[in-house]
Every structure is written in structure tokens, then in C-alpha cells.
Short mmCIF file of C-alpha atoms in Angstrom, two decimals:
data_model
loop_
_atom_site.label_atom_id
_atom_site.label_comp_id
_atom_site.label_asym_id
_atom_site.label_seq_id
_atom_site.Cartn_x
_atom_site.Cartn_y
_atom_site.Cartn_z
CA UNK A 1 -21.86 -22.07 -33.34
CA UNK A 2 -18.65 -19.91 -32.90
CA UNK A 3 -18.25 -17.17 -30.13
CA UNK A 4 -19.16 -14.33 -32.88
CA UNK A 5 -22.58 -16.21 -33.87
CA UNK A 6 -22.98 -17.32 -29.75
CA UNK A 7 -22.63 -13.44 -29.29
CA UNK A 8 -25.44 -12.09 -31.97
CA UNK A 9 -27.68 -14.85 -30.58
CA UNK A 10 -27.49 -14.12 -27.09
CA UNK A 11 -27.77 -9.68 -28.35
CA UNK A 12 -30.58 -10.60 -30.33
CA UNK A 13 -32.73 -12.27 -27.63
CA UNK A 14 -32.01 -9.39 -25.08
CA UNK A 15 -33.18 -7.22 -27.35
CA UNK A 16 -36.48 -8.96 -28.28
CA UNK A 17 -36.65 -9.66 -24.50
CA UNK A 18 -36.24 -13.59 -24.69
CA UNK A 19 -33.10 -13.47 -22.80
CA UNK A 20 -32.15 -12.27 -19.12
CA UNK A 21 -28.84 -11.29 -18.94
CA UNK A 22 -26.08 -12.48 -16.82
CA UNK A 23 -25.60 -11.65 -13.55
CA UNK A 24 -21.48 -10.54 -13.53
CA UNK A 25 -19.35 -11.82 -10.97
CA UNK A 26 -17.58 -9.48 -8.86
CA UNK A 27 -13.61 -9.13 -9.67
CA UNK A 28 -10.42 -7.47 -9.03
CA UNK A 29 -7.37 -6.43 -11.11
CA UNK A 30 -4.75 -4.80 -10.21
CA UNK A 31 -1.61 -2.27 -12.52
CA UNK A 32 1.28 -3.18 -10.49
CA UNK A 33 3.65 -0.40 -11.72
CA UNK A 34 7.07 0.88 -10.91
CA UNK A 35 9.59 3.41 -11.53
CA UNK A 36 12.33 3.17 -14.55
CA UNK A 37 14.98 5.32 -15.52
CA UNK A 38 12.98 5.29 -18.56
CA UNK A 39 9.45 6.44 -16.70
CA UNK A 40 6.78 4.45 -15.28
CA UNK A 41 6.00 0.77 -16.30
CA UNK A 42 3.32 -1.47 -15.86
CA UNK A 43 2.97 -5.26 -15.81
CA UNK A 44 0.80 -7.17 -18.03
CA UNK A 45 0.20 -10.92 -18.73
CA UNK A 46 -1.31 -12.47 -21.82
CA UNK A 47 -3.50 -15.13 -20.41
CA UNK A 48 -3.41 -18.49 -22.26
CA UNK A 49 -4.76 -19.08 -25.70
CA UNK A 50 -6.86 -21.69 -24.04
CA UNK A 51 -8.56 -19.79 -21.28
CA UNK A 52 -12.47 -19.52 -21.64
CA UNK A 53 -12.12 -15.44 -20.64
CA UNK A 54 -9.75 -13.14 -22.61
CA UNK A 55 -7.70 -15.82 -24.43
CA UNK A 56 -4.69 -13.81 -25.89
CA UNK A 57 -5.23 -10.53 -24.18
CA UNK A 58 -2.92 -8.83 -22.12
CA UNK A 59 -4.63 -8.40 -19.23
CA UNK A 60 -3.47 -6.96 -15.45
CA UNK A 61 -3.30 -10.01 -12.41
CA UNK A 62 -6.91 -10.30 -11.36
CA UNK A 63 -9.77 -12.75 -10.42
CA UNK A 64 -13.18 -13.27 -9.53
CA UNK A 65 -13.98 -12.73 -5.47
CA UNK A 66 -14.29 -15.53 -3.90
CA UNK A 67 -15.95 -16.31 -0.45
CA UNK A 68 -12.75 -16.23 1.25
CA UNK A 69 -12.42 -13.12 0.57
CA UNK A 70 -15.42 -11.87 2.25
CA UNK A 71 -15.30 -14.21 5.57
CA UNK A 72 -13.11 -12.05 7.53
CA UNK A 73 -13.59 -9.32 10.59
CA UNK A 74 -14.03 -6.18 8.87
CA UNK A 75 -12.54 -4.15 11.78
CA UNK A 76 -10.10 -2.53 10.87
CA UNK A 77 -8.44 -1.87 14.23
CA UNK A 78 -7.70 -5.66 14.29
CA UNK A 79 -4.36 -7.16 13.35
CA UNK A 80 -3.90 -8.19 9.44
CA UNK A 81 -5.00 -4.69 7.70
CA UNK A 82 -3.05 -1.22 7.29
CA UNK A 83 -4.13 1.50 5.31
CA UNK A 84 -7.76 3.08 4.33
CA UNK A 85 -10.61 1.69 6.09
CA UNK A 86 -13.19 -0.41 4.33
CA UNK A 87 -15.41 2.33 4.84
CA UNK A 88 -13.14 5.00 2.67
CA UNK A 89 -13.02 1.99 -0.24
CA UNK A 90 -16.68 1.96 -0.27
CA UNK A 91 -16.98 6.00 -0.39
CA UNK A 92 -13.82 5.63 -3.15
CA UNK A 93 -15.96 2.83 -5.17
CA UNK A 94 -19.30 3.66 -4.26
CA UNK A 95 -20.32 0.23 -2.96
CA UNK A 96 -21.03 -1.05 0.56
CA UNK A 97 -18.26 -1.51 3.42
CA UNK A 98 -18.30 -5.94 3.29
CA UNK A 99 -18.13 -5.96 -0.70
CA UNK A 100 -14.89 -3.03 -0.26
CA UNK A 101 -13.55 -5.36 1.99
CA UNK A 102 -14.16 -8.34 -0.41
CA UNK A 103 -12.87 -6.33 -3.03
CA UNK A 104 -9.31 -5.47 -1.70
CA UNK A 105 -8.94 -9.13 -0.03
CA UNK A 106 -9.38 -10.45 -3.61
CA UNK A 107 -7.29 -7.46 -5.29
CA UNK A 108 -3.89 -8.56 -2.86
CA UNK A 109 -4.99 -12.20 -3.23
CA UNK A 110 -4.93 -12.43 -7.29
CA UNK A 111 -2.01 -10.27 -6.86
CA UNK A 112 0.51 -12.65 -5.45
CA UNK A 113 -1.26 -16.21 -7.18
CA UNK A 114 -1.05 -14.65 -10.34
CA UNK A 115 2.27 -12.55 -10.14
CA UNK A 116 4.03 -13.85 -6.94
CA UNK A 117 3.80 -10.35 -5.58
CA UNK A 118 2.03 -9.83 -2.13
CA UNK A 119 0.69 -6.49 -0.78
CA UNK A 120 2.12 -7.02 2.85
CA UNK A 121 4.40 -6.34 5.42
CA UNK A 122 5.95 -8.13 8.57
CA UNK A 123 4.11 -7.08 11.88
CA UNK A 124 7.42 -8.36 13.61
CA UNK A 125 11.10 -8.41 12.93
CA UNK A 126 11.50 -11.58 12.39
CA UNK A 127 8.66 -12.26 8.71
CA UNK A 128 8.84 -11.28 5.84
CA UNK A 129 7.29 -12.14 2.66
CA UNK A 130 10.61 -13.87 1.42
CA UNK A 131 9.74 -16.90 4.19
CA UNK A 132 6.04 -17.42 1.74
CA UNK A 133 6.82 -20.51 -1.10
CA UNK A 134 5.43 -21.15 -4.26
CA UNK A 135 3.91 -24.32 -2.32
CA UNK A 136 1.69 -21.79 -0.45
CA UNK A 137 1.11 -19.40 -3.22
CA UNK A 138 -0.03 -22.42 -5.38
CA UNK A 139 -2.08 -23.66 -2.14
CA UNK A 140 -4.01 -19.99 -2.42
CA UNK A 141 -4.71 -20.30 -5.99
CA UNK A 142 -6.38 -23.63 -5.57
CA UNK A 143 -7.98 -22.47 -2.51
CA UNK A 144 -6.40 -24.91 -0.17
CA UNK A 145 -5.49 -22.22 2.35
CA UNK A 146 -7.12 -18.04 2.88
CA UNK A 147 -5.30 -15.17 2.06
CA UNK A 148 -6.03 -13.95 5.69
CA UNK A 149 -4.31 -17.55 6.74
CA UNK A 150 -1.58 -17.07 4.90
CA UNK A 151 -0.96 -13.68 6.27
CA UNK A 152 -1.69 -15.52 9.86
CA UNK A 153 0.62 -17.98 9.18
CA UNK A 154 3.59 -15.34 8.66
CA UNK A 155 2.53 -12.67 11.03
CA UNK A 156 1.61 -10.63 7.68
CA UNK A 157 -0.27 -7.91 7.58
CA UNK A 158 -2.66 -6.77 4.33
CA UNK A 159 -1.75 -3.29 3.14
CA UNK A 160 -4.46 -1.54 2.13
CA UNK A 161 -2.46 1.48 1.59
CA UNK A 162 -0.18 0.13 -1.20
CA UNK A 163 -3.15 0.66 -3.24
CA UNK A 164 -5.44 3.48 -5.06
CA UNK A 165 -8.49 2.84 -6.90
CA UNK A 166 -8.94 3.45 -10.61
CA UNK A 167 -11.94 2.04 -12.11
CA UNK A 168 -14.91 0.12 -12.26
CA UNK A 169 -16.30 -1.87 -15.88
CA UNK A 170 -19.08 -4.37 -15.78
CA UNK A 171 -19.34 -6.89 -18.69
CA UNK A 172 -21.77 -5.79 -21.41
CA UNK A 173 -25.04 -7.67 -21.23
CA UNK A 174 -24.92 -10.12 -24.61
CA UNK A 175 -21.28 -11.84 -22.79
CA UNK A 176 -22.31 -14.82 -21.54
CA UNK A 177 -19.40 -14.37 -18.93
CA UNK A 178 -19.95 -11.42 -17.09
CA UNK A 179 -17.49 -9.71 -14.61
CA UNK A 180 -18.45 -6.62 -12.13
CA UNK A 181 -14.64 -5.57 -12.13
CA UNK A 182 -12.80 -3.11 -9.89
CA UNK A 183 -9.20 -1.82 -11.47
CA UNK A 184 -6.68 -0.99 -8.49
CA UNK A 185 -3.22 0.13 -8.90
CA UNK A 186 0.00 -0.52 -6.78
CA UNK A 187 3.34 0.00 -6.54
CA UNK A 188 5.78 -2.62 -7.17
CA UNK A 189 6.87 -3.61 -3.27
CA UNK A 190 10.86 -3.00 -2.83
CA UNK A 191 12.70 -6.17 -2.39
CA UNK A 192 9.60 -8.15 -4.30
CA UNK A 193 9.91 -8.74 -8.36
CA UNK A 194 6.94 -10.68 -9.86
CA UNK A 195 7.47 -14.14 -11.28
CA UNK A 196 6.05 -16.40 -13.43
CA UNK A 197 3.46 -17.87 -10.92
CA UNK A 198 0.32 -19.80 -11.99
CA UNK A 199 -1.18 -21.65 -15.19
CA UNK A 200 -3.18 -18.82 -16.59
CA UNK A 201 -0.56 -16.68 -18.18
CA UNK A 202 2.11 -18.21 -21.28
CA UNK A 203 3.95 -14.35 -21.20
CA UNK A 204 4.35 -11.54 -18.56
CA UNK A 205 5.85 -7.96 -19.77
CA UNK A 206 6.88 -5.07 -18.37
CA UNK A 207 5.43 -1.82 -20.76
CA UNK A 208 5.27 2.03 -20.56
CA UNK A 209 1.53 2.76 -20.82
CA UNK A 210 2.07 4.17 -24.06
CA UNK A 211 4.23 1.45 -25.30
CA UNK A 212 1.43 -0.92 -24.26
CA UNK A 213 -1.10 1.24 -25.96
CA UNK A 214 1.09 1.64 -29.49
CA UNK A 215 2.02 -2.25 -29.47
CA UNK A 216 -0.22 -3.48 -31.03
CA UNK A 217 -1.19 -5.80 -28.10
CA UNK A 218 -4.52 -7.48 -27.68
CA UNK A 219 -6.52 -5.24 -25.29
CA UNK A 220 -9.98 -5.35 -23.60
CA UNK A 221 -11.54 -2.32 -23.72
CA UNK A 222 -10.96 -1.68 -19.76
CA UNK A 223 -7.38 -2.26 -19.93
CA UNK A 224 -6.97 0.05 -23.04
CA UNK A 225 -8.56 2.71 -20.53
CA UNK A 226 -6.51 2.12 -17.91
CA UNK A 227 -3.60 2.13 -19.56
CA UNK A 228 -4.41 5.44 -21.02
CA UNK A 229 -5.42 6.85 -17.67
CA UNK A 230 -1.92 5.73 -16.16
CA UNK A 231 -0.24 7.48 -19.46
CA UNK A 232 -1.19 10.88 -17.92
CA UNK A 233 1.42 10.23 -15.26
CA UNK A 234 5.30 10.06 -15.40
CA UNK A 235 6.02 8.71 -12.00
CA UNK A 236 4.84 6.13 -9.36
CA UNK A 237 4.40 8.54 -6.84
CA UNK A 238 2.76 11.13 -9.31
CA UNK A 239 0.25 8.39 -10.16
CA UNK A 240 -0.71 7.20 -6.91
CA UNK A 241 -1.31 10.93 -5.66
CA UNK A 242 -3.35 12.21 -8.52
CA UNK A 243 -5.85 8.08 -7.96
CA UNK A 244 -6.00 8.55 -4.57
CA UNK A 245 -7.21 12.31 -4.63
CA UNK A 246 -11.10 12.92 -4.12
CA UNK A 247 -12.61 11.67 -6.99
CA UNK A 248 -15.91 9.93 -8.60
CA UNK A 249 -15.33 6.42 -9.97
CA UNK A 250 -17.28 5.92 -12.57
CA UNK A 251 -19.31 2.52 -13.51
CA UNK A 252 -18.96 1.76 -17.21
CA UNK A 253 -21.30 -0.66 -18.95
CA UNK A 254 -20.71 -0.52 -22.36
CA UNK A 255 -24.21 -0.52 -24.34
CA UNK A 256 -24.56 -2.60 -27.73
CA UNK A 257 -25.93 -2.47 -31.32
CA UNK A 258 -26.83 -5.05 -33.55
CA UNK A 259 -24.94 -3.75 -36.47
CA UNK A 260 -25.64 -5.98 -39.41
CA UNK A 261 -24.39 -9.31 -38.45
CA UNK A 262 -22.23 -8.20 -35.55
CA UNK A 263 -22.11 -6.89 -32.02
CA UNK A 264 -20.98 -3.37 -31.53
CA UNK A 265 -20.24 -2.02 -28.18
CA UNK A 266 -20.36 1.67 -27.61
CA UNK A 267 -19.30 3.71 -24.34
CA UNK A 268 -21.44 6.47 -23.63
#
């Protein structure tokens, strides 16, 4: 049975109530963006034709949460964090304080195994992110070390305030993989250009968000969105203001229709 016929399967037992759906995974992706003479640009990868998720799309750098990113002190007042509290993620996201946490652990984590870029500064004069290898970056993505070891390690601290929220999709219901995903955005650290870092991606671009959109790339319906959102803004700075204002994320689920022998997703 091919992915189209797994799909119309798995929507037509929901609907006749033979089927419970999955429960998504929570996730985090992050638009690392920057400044051009040309405008703002944002970074996408088009993960491998043989990935079981999103083969061929251009997606942002982003993973599942994993339990090291929820094992750490959520204090905020202790060394390894700078920028908005847990507590004004949760308000931002509309979640709990651990899971905002979880979420921007995993958000600078997938970050730097995915794009070699890392969301952190030197608490000293003497680190900087420079003195991390691709030994220890590949060590993170294969879970042999913690982000908050890492940052240990180098006297690092997680910066919290190099990013602003933008979105929240879960997975419609008839996916058999299902993803609970919170979009970030961040500015491109100075001194800090991302590389080609892990297995998952076989091309990494730098686009305009309306070059991305007219492109004719292949593009999940939550990237589409965020890409149009970030189209509204010329500048990094312009951008980060306007997602970091008071604002309502809103949760998308994308309903479905059986529409003759196909799957249609709708958002409401």
C-alpha cells in the first residue's frame, strides 16, 4: 500500500471511529534569518529524499524534544539561560512553564545539530562558540552528550532572547507521524554562518520569503505560513519586534475530508 492509499485508510477509520489517532510528538523549528543588502533571508534545508518525514521538502532546522531537553533546573536565575523566562514562553505559547522550557532547549539544540549554528554566548572572556567541533555537535545529534553539557563544557550560556515565537501546527489526525510543533525565529548570530552539519539535509539555501514562496519549492503547509508571515517584514530587527509584541499564538490543526479517493486538508 503506498503513502496516498496508507493515508485514506488510516482517514477512513477515524472517521467511522475504528481508529484512534496519533498522539504528536512535541517539536521545534526554528527561521534563522538575517539581513541582506537585498532584504531579509531565511534558511531552509531540503531534508533527504529518504527521510520517513517530509522527504524533499524544504523545511526550517528542527526536531522532536527529547528528554534532555526537559531534565534541566528551570530557574532561570541560574547560570546557562539569558533572555525571557520560561514563564513568559508559556504565556507567549500558551503551554505550561517545563514544556516552554523543553521547547526552547530543543529549539537551540536542533539549531546547531542541524545547521551548526548555536544560540549562545560566552559567560567569560575566554569561550566562545568557535572552541565547539563538529565532534561535539555530531556527539549532540546522536545524543552522546546534553545541550546543557555542552554549554557546561564551554562556559556557554543558552540565549533565550535571540529568539521570538511564531507559531504553533499540530499534525492532522489521518498522519500516522504526528508532530505538536512550535515555529521560533532567530537572528543569524554575528561571527556564526551555518554549515552543512548532519545527515538529514542533501541542500541548504538561503531565500527571501517571497522568493521561497514563488520557487516553486516543496513546502509543508506550516512552512508556507511562515514564510508568508516573515514576508510582511523587510528587516531582521523589524521582524523580531513586530513576533515578540503581545500577541495570541494560535494552534492550527488542519481538519480533513475524504474527497473521493483522497485526503483533503482544510484550515479553518
Amino acid at each position: 500500500m503506498d503513502v496516498d492509499a496508507q493515508l485514506l485508510h488510516r482517514a477512513r477509520l477515524l472517521l467511522a471511529g475504528e481508529l484512534e489517532p496519533v498522539l504528536p510528538r512535541a517539536a521545534a523549528t526554528v527561521a534563522l534569518i538575517r539581513d541582506t543588502p537585498d532584504g531579509l533571508q531565511v534558511y531552509l534545508l531540503r531534508r533527504q529524499p529518504r527521510m520517513a518525514f517530509a522527504a524533499g521538502m524544504y523545511v526550517f532546522p528542527g526536531g522532536s524534544v527529547d528528554a534532555s531537553d526537559s531534565s534541566v533546573e528551570l530557574e532561570t536565575s541560574v547560570t546557562g539561560w539569558v533572555g525571557p523566562a520560561p514563564s513568559v514562553w508559556a504565556g507567549w505559547f500558551g503551554t505550561d512553564e517545563v514544556t516552554a522550557a523543553s521547547l526552547v532547549r530543543a529549539a537551540v539544540r536542533e539549531t546547531f545539530e542541524e545547521a551548526g549554528v548555536l544560540l549562545a554566548s560566552s559567560m567569560n572572556s575566554e569561550a566562545t562558540t568557535a572552541s565547539l567541533t563538529e565532534t561535539e555537535r555530531a556527539d549532540l545529534e546522536a545524543g552522546r552528550i546534553s545541550l546543557s553539557g555542552l554549554l557546561a563544557r564551554h562556559h556557554l550560556a543558552l540565549r533565550a532572547d535571540r529568539l521570538a515565537p511564531l507559531q504553533h501546527w499540530i499534525t492532522p489526525e489521518p498522519e500516522q507521524r504526528r508532530y505538536d510543533t512550535w515555529f521560533f525565529v532567530a537572528a543569524l548570530p554575528e561571527g556564526q554562518e551555518p554549515r552543512e552539519a548532519g545527515t538529514e539535509a542533501d541542500r541548504r539555501v538561503w531565500l527571501s520569503p517571497a522568493q521561497a514562496l514563488d520557487a516553486g519549492l516543496t513546502l509543508m503547509p506550516p512552512t508556507r505560513a511562515a514564510l508568508t508571515e516573515l514576508a510582511r517584514h523587510g528587516t531582521v530587527a523589524e521582524a523580531l519586534q513586530a513576533l515578540v509584541a503581545e500577541r495570541e499564538i494560535e494552534t492550527v490543526t488542519p481538519r480533513f475530508e475524504i474527497v473521493g479517493d483522497r485526503v483533503a486538508f482544510f484550515r479553518d
